[in-house]
C-alpha cells in the first residue's frame, strides 16, 4: 500500500486501541452507582474507581495520538472533522475534563453529598463520550454536507440522524458491557459478583444494539470483508455472555475487546478510500489521496511512529502488568 493508505490503517488502529481501552473506562464510570451500593457503598465505589485508577489517564493518550496522527497525516480530514463536529467534540472534551477532575476531587472532602455530586460527574463524563463518539464516527461513515472548499455545513440536527443515534447507542451499550466484564476480571468480592450479574443482564441489550447498527452499516456502506468483521464481532459478543456465565472473566474480556475492535474495523473499512464522504456531491469527498500530507511529511511521520510507538506500547503493557492484581475492599480500607 502507499503511505496515505498505510496511515489510514494506522489511524484506524489508534482509534481501535482508544475505544478498546477507554471503552471499559467509560463502562466502569457509568456503572459506578450500580455496583457501589449497600452498607459498604463508599468502599465498593472506591474499589470500582481504583480498578481503573492506574490506567484511565494513560488510555486517553490513544485519543491524543489518534487525533495527532490525523492532523499530521491528513490535515484536511482533521480540519473538516474537528470543525464540522465542533459541538459534539467540545461536549466530549468537557465531559472528559469533568471526569478527570471528579476522580481527583471526590475524596478531598469527607462528605457523602460532596462525593455524590462528583460521582454524578463521573457517570456523565463516561456516558457522554461513549455515546457521542459513536455518533461522530457513524456520521463520518455516513457523510456530511461538505463543499468543494472542504468546509462542513451540516447542522447539529443533521448530525442527530437515526443512523448516527443508533451508532451512539450501540457504542454506549457496548461500553457498559465491556466495563462490567472488566470489573468482573479486575475486582473481587461484592463488586465482582455484581459486575458479573450486570454483564449477564446487559449482554443481550448490547448484542442487539451492536448487531442492529452493524447490519445497518453493512446495508448502506459495507463490503464483503467488513461483513466478516461484523460476523466476528457478533460472535465475540455472544461468546462473552457465555464466558461470563461460566466465570471465565479473562476470556470474556478478550471477547468484548474483540467486539469493540470489530465495530471500529467495520466503520473504517466501510469508509475507505474516503476519509469524509460528502453528501453534497461525491466529487467533494475527502479521500486518502486528496486529504493526505505530502510524501516527505508522511515519510518523516512514519519514521517517528516506527521509533516511538513500540516504546509507548511497551510502557503501557508494563503498567498493566504491574497493576494486574484484583482490587478488593482490603485495598481501600
mmCIF file of C-alpha atoms in Angstrom, residues 68-242:
data_model
loop_
_atom_site.group_PDB
_atom_site.id
_atom_site.type_symbol
_atom_site.label_atom_id
_atom_site.label_comp_id
_atom_site.label_asym_id
_atom_site.label_seq_id
_atom_site.Cartn_x
_atom_site.Cartn_y
_atom_site.Cartn_z
ATOM 1 C CA UNK A 68 -2.448 13.990 16.334
ATOM 2 C CA UNK A 69 -1.897 11.409 13.596
ATOM 3 C CA UNK A 70 -4.961 12.728 11.743
ATOM 4 C CA UNK A 71 -3.531 16.244 11.957
ATOM 5 C CA UNK A 72 -0.104 15.200 10.682
ATOM 6 C CA UNK A 73 -1.103 12.652 8.025
ATOM 7 C CA UNK A 74 -4.460 14.039 6.820
ATOM 8 C CA UNK A 75 -4.691 17.752 7.714
ATOM 9 C CA UNK A 76 -7.756 18.313 5.508
ATOM 10 C CA UNK A 77 -9.559 15.422 7.248
ATOM 11 C CA UNK A 78 -8.559 16.738 10.651
ATOM 12 C CA UNK A 79 -9.720 20.291 9.853
ATOM 13 C CA UNK A 80 -13.055 19.244 8.360
ATOM 14 C CA UNK A 81 -13.842 16.758 11.126
ATOM 15 C CA UNK A 82 -12.881 18.902 14.101
ATOM 16 C CA UNK A 83 -14.682 21.951 12.705
ATOM 17 C CA UNK A 84 -17.715 20.104 11.331
ATOM 18 C CA UNK A 85 -18.236 18.227 14.599
ATOM 19 C CA UNK A 86 -17.286 21.172 16.776
ATOM 20 C CA UNK A 87 -20.180 20.958 19.263
ATOM 21 C CA UNK A 88 -20.065 17.152 19.768
ATOM 22 C CA UNK A 89 -16.274 17.211 20.150
ATOM 23 C CA UNK A 90 -16.486 20.141 22.579
ATOM 24 C CA UNK A 91 -19.064 18.208 24.599
ATOM 25 C CA UNK A 92 -16.708 15.199 24.716
ATOM 26 C CA UNK A 93 -13.776 17.328 25.853
ATOM 27 C CA UNK A 94 -15.806 18.982 28.624
ATOM 28 C CA UNK A 95 -17.076 15.566 29.765
ATOM 29 C CA UNK A 96 -13.565 14.076 29.827
ATOM 30 C CA UNK A 97 -12.201 17.035 31.762
ATOM 31 C CA UNK A 98 -15.051 16.807 34.250
ATOM 32 C CA UNK A 99 -14.484 13.092 34.737
ATOM 33 C CA UNK A 100 -10.761 13.578 35.359
ATOM 34 C CA UNK A 101 -11.411 16.346 37.877
ATOM 35 C CA UNK A 102 -14.038 14.189 39.599
ATOM 36 C CA UNK A 103 -11.600 11.308 40.049
ATOM 37 C CA UNK A 104 -9.202 13.667 41.818
ATOM 38 C CA UNK A 105 -11.675 15.695 43.887
ATOM 39 C CA UNK A 106 -14.335 13.235 45.063
ATOM 40 C CA UNK A 107 -12.171 12.150 48.009
ATOM 41 C CA UNK A 108 -10.977 15.620 49.027
ATOM 42 C CA UNK A 109 -13.913 16.215 51.399
ATOM 43 C CA UNK A 110 -15.325 13.581 53.739
ATOM 44 C CA UNK A 111 -18.952 14.343 52.971
ATOM 45 C CA UNK A 112 -21.426 11.968 51.266
ATOM 46 C CA UNK A 113 -23.147 14.794 49.371
ATOM 47 C CA UNK A 114 -19.805 16.072 48.063
ATOM 48 C CA UNK A 115 -18.869 12.613 46.815
ATOM 49 C CA UNK A 116 -22.339 12.058 45.325
ATOM 50 C CA UNK A 117 -22.007 15.195 43.195
ATOM 51 C CA UNK A 118 -18.624 14.141 41.847
ATOM 52 C CA UNK A 119 -19.900 10.600 41.271
ATOM 53 C CA UNK A 120 -22.637 12.084 39.073
ATOM 54 C CA UNK A 121 -19.928 13.908 37.119
ATOM 55 C CA UNK A 122 -18.050 10.622 36.660
ATOM 56 C CA UNK A 123 -21.190 8.928 35.324
ATOM 57 C CA UNK A 124 -21.950 11.793 32.931
ATOM 58 C CA UNK A 125 -18.289 12.144 31.971
ATOM 59 C CA UNK A 126 -18.298 8.482 30.954
ATOM 60 C CA UNK A 127 -21.706 8.208 29.283
ATOM 61 C CA UNK A 128 -21.460 11.380 27.190
ATOM 62 C CA UNK A 129 -18.178 10.488 25.408
ATOM 63 C CA UNK A 130 -19.249 6.866 24.868
ATOM 64 C CA UNK A 131 -22.474 7.934 23.144
ATOM 65 C CA UNK A 132 -21.044 10.943 21.333
ATOM 66 C CA UNK A 133 -18.028 9.138 19.868
ATOM 67 C CA UNK A 134 -20.423 6.578 18.414
ATOM 68 C CA UNK A 135 -22.490 9.412 16.957
ATOM 69 C CA UNK A 136 -19.433 11.149 15.475
ATOM 70 C CA UNK A 137 -17.913 8.011 13.931
ATOM 71 C CA UNK A 138 -21.270 6.984 12.458
ATOM 72 C CA UNK A 139 -21.624 10.413 10.850
ATOM 73 C CA UNK A 140 -18.099 10.196 9.454
ATOM 74 C CA UNK A 141 -19.049 6.957 7.701
ATOM 75 C CA UNK A 142 -22.471 8.239 6.582
ATOM 76 C CA UNK A 143 -21.075 11.521 5.308
ATOM 77 C CA UNK A 144 -21.761 15.195 5.925
ATOM 78 C CA UNK A 145 -22.673 18.273 3.917
ATOM 79 C CA UNK A 146 -19.224 19.041 2.540
ATOM 80 C CA UNK A 147 -18.471 21.632 -0.119
ATOM 81 C CA UNK A 148 -15.586 21.906 -2.618
ATOM 82 C CA UNK A 149 -13.711 24.100 -0.136
ATOM 83 C CA UNK A 150 -13.655 21.262 2.431
ATOM 84 C CA UNK A 151 -15.965 23.129 4.801
ATOM 85 C CA UNK A 152 -18.659 21.104 6.594
ATOM 86 C CA UNK A 153 -22.027 22.859 6.616
ATOM 87 C CA UNK A 154 -24.083 20.171 8.387
ATOM 88 C CA UNK A 155 -26.069 21.488 11.343
ATOM 89 C CA UNK A 156 -26.330 19.820 14.731
ATOM 90 C CA UNK A 157 -29.764 18.498 13.760
ATOM 91 C CA UNK A 158 -28.232 16.952 10.634
ATOM 92 C CA UNK A 159 -25.761 15.094 12.834
ATOM 93 C CA UNK A 160 -28.591 13.738 15.005
ATOM 94 C CA UNK A 161 -29.848 11.466 12.250
ATOM 95 C CA UNK A 162 -31.250 7.982 13.032
ATOM 96 C CA UNK A 163 -28.153 6.119 11.826
ATOM 97 C CA UNK A 164 -25.810 8.219 13.957
ATOM 98 C CA UNK A 165 -28.070 7.888 17.006
ATOM 99 C CA UNK A 166 -28.027 4.110 16.502
ATOM 100 C CA UNK A 167 -24.217 4.266 16.443
ATOM 101 C CA UNK A 168 -24.169 6.237 19.680
ATOM 102 C CA UNK A 169 -26.496 3.809 21.429
ATOM 103 C CA UNK A 170 -24.536 0.799 20.158
ATOM 104 C CA UNK A 171 -21.221 2.126 21.459
ATOM 105 C CA UNK A 172 -22.804 3.183 24.746
ATOM 106 C CA UNK A 173 -24.280 -0.288 25.345
ATOM 107 C CA UNK A 174 -21.070 -1.990 24.281
ATOM 108 C CA UNK A 175 -19.017 0.123 26.696
ATOM 109 C CA UNK A 176 -21.346 -0.773 29.582
ATOM 110 C CA UNK A 177 -20.879 -4.473 28.860
ATOM 111 C CA UNK A 178 -17.122 -4.041 28.326
ATOM 112 C CA UNK A 179 -16.811 -2.192 31.636
ATOM 113 C CA UNK A 180 -18.859 -4.767 33.559
ATOM 114 C CA UNK A 181 -16.700 -7.599 32.243
ATOM 115 C CA UNK A 182 -13.545 -5.649 33.082
ATOM 116 C CA UNK A 183 -14.712 -5.160 36.688
ATOM 117 C CA UNK A 184 -15.570 -8.845 36.956
ATOM 118 C CA UNK A 185 -11.986 -9.526 35.876
ATOM 119 C CA UNK A 186 -10.248 -6.793 37.866
ATOM 120 C CA UNK A 187 -12.057 -6.862 41.234
ATOM 121 C CA UNK A 188 -13.049 -9.395 43.848
ATOM 122 C CA UNK A 189 -15.736 -9.617 46.489
ATOM 123 C CA UNK A 190 -19.174 -7.999 46.180
ATOM 124 C CA UNK A 191 -18.197 -5.732 43.276
ATOM 125 C CA UNK A 192 -17.040 -8.688 41.235
ATOM 126 C CA UNK A 193 -20.279 -10.584 41.843
ATOM 127 C CA UNK A 194 -22.438 -7.568 40.970
ATOM 128 C CA UNK A 195 -20.359 -6.874 37.868
ATOM 129 C CA UNK A 196 -20.881 -10.445 36.688
ATOM 130 C CA UNK A 197 -24.642 -10.088 37.151
ATOM 131 C CA UNK A 198 -24.677 -6.765 35.282
ATOM 132 C CA UNK A 199 -22.640 -8.269 32.446
ATOM 133 C CA UNK A 200 -25.095 -11.137 32.065
ATOM 134 C CA UNK A 201 -28.095 -8.796 32.136
ATOM 135 C CA UNK A 202 -26.678 -6.250 29.678
ATOM 136 C CA UNK A 203 -25.187 -8.715 27.202
ATOM 137 C CA UNK A 204 -28.458 -9.203 25.316
ATOM 138 C CA UNK A 205 -29.179 -5.475 25.009
ATOM 139 C CA UNK A 206 -25.617 -4.718 23.925
ATOM 140 C CA UNK A 207 -25.653 -7.515 21.360
ATOM 141 C CA UNK A 208 -28.972 -6.333 19.923
ATOM 142 C CA UNK A 209 -27.828 -2.712 19.669
ATOM 143 C CA UNK A 210 -24.466 -3.578 18.114
ATOM 144 C CA UNK A 211 -25.862 -6.112 15.643
ATOM 145 C CA UNK A 212 -28.585 -3.691 14.510
ATOM 146 C CA UNK A 213 -26.017 -0.948 13.949
ATOM 147 C CA UNK A 214 -23.601 -3.259 12.130
ATOM 148 C CA UNK A 215 -26.343 -4.580 9.849
ATOM 149 C CA UNK A 216 -27.388 -1.006 9.044
ATOM 150 C CA UNK A 217 -23.767 -0.104 8.286
ATOM 151 C CA UNK A 218 -23.270 -3.148 6.054
ATOM 152 C CA UNK A 219 -26.520 -2.488 4.190
ATOM 153 C CA UNK A 220 -25.563 1.098 3.332
ATOM 154 C CA UNK A 221 -21.769 1.088 3.217
ATOM 155 C CA UNK A 222 -20.402 -2.430 3.715
ATOM 156 C CA UNK A 223 -18.145 -4.646 1.652
ATOM 157 C CA UNK A 224 -17.542 -8.381 1.723
ATOM 158 C CA UNK A 225 -14.668 -8.351 4.166
ATOM 159 C CA UNK A 226 -16.337 -5.860 6.525
ATOM 160 C CA UNK A 227 -19.189 -8.381 6.714
ATOM 161 C CA UNK A 228 -16.674 -10.904 8.029
ATOM 162 C CA UNK A 229 -15.524 -8.403 10.666
ATOM 163 C CA UNK A 230 -19.139 -7.789 11.684
ATOM 164 C CA UNK A 231 -19.740 -11.521 11.994
ATOM 165 C CA UNK A 232 -16.616 -11.854 14.146
ATOM 166 C CA UNK A 233 -17.765 -9.033 16.403
ATOM 167 C CA UNK A 234 -21.202 -10.577 16.811
ATOM 168 C CA UNK A 235 -19.734 -13.983 17.604
ATOM 169 C CA UNK A 236 -17.422 -12.369 20.164
ATOM 170 C CA UNK A 237 -20.370 -10.716 21.910
ATOM 171 C CA UNK A 238 -22.269 -13.995 22.121
ATOM 172 C CA UNK A 239 -19.139 -15.710 23.423
ATOM 173 C CA UNK A 240 -18.652 -13.004 26.057
ATOM 174 C CA UNK A 241 -22.107 -13.627 27.512
ATOM 175 C CA UNK A 242 -21.433 -17.347 27.720
#
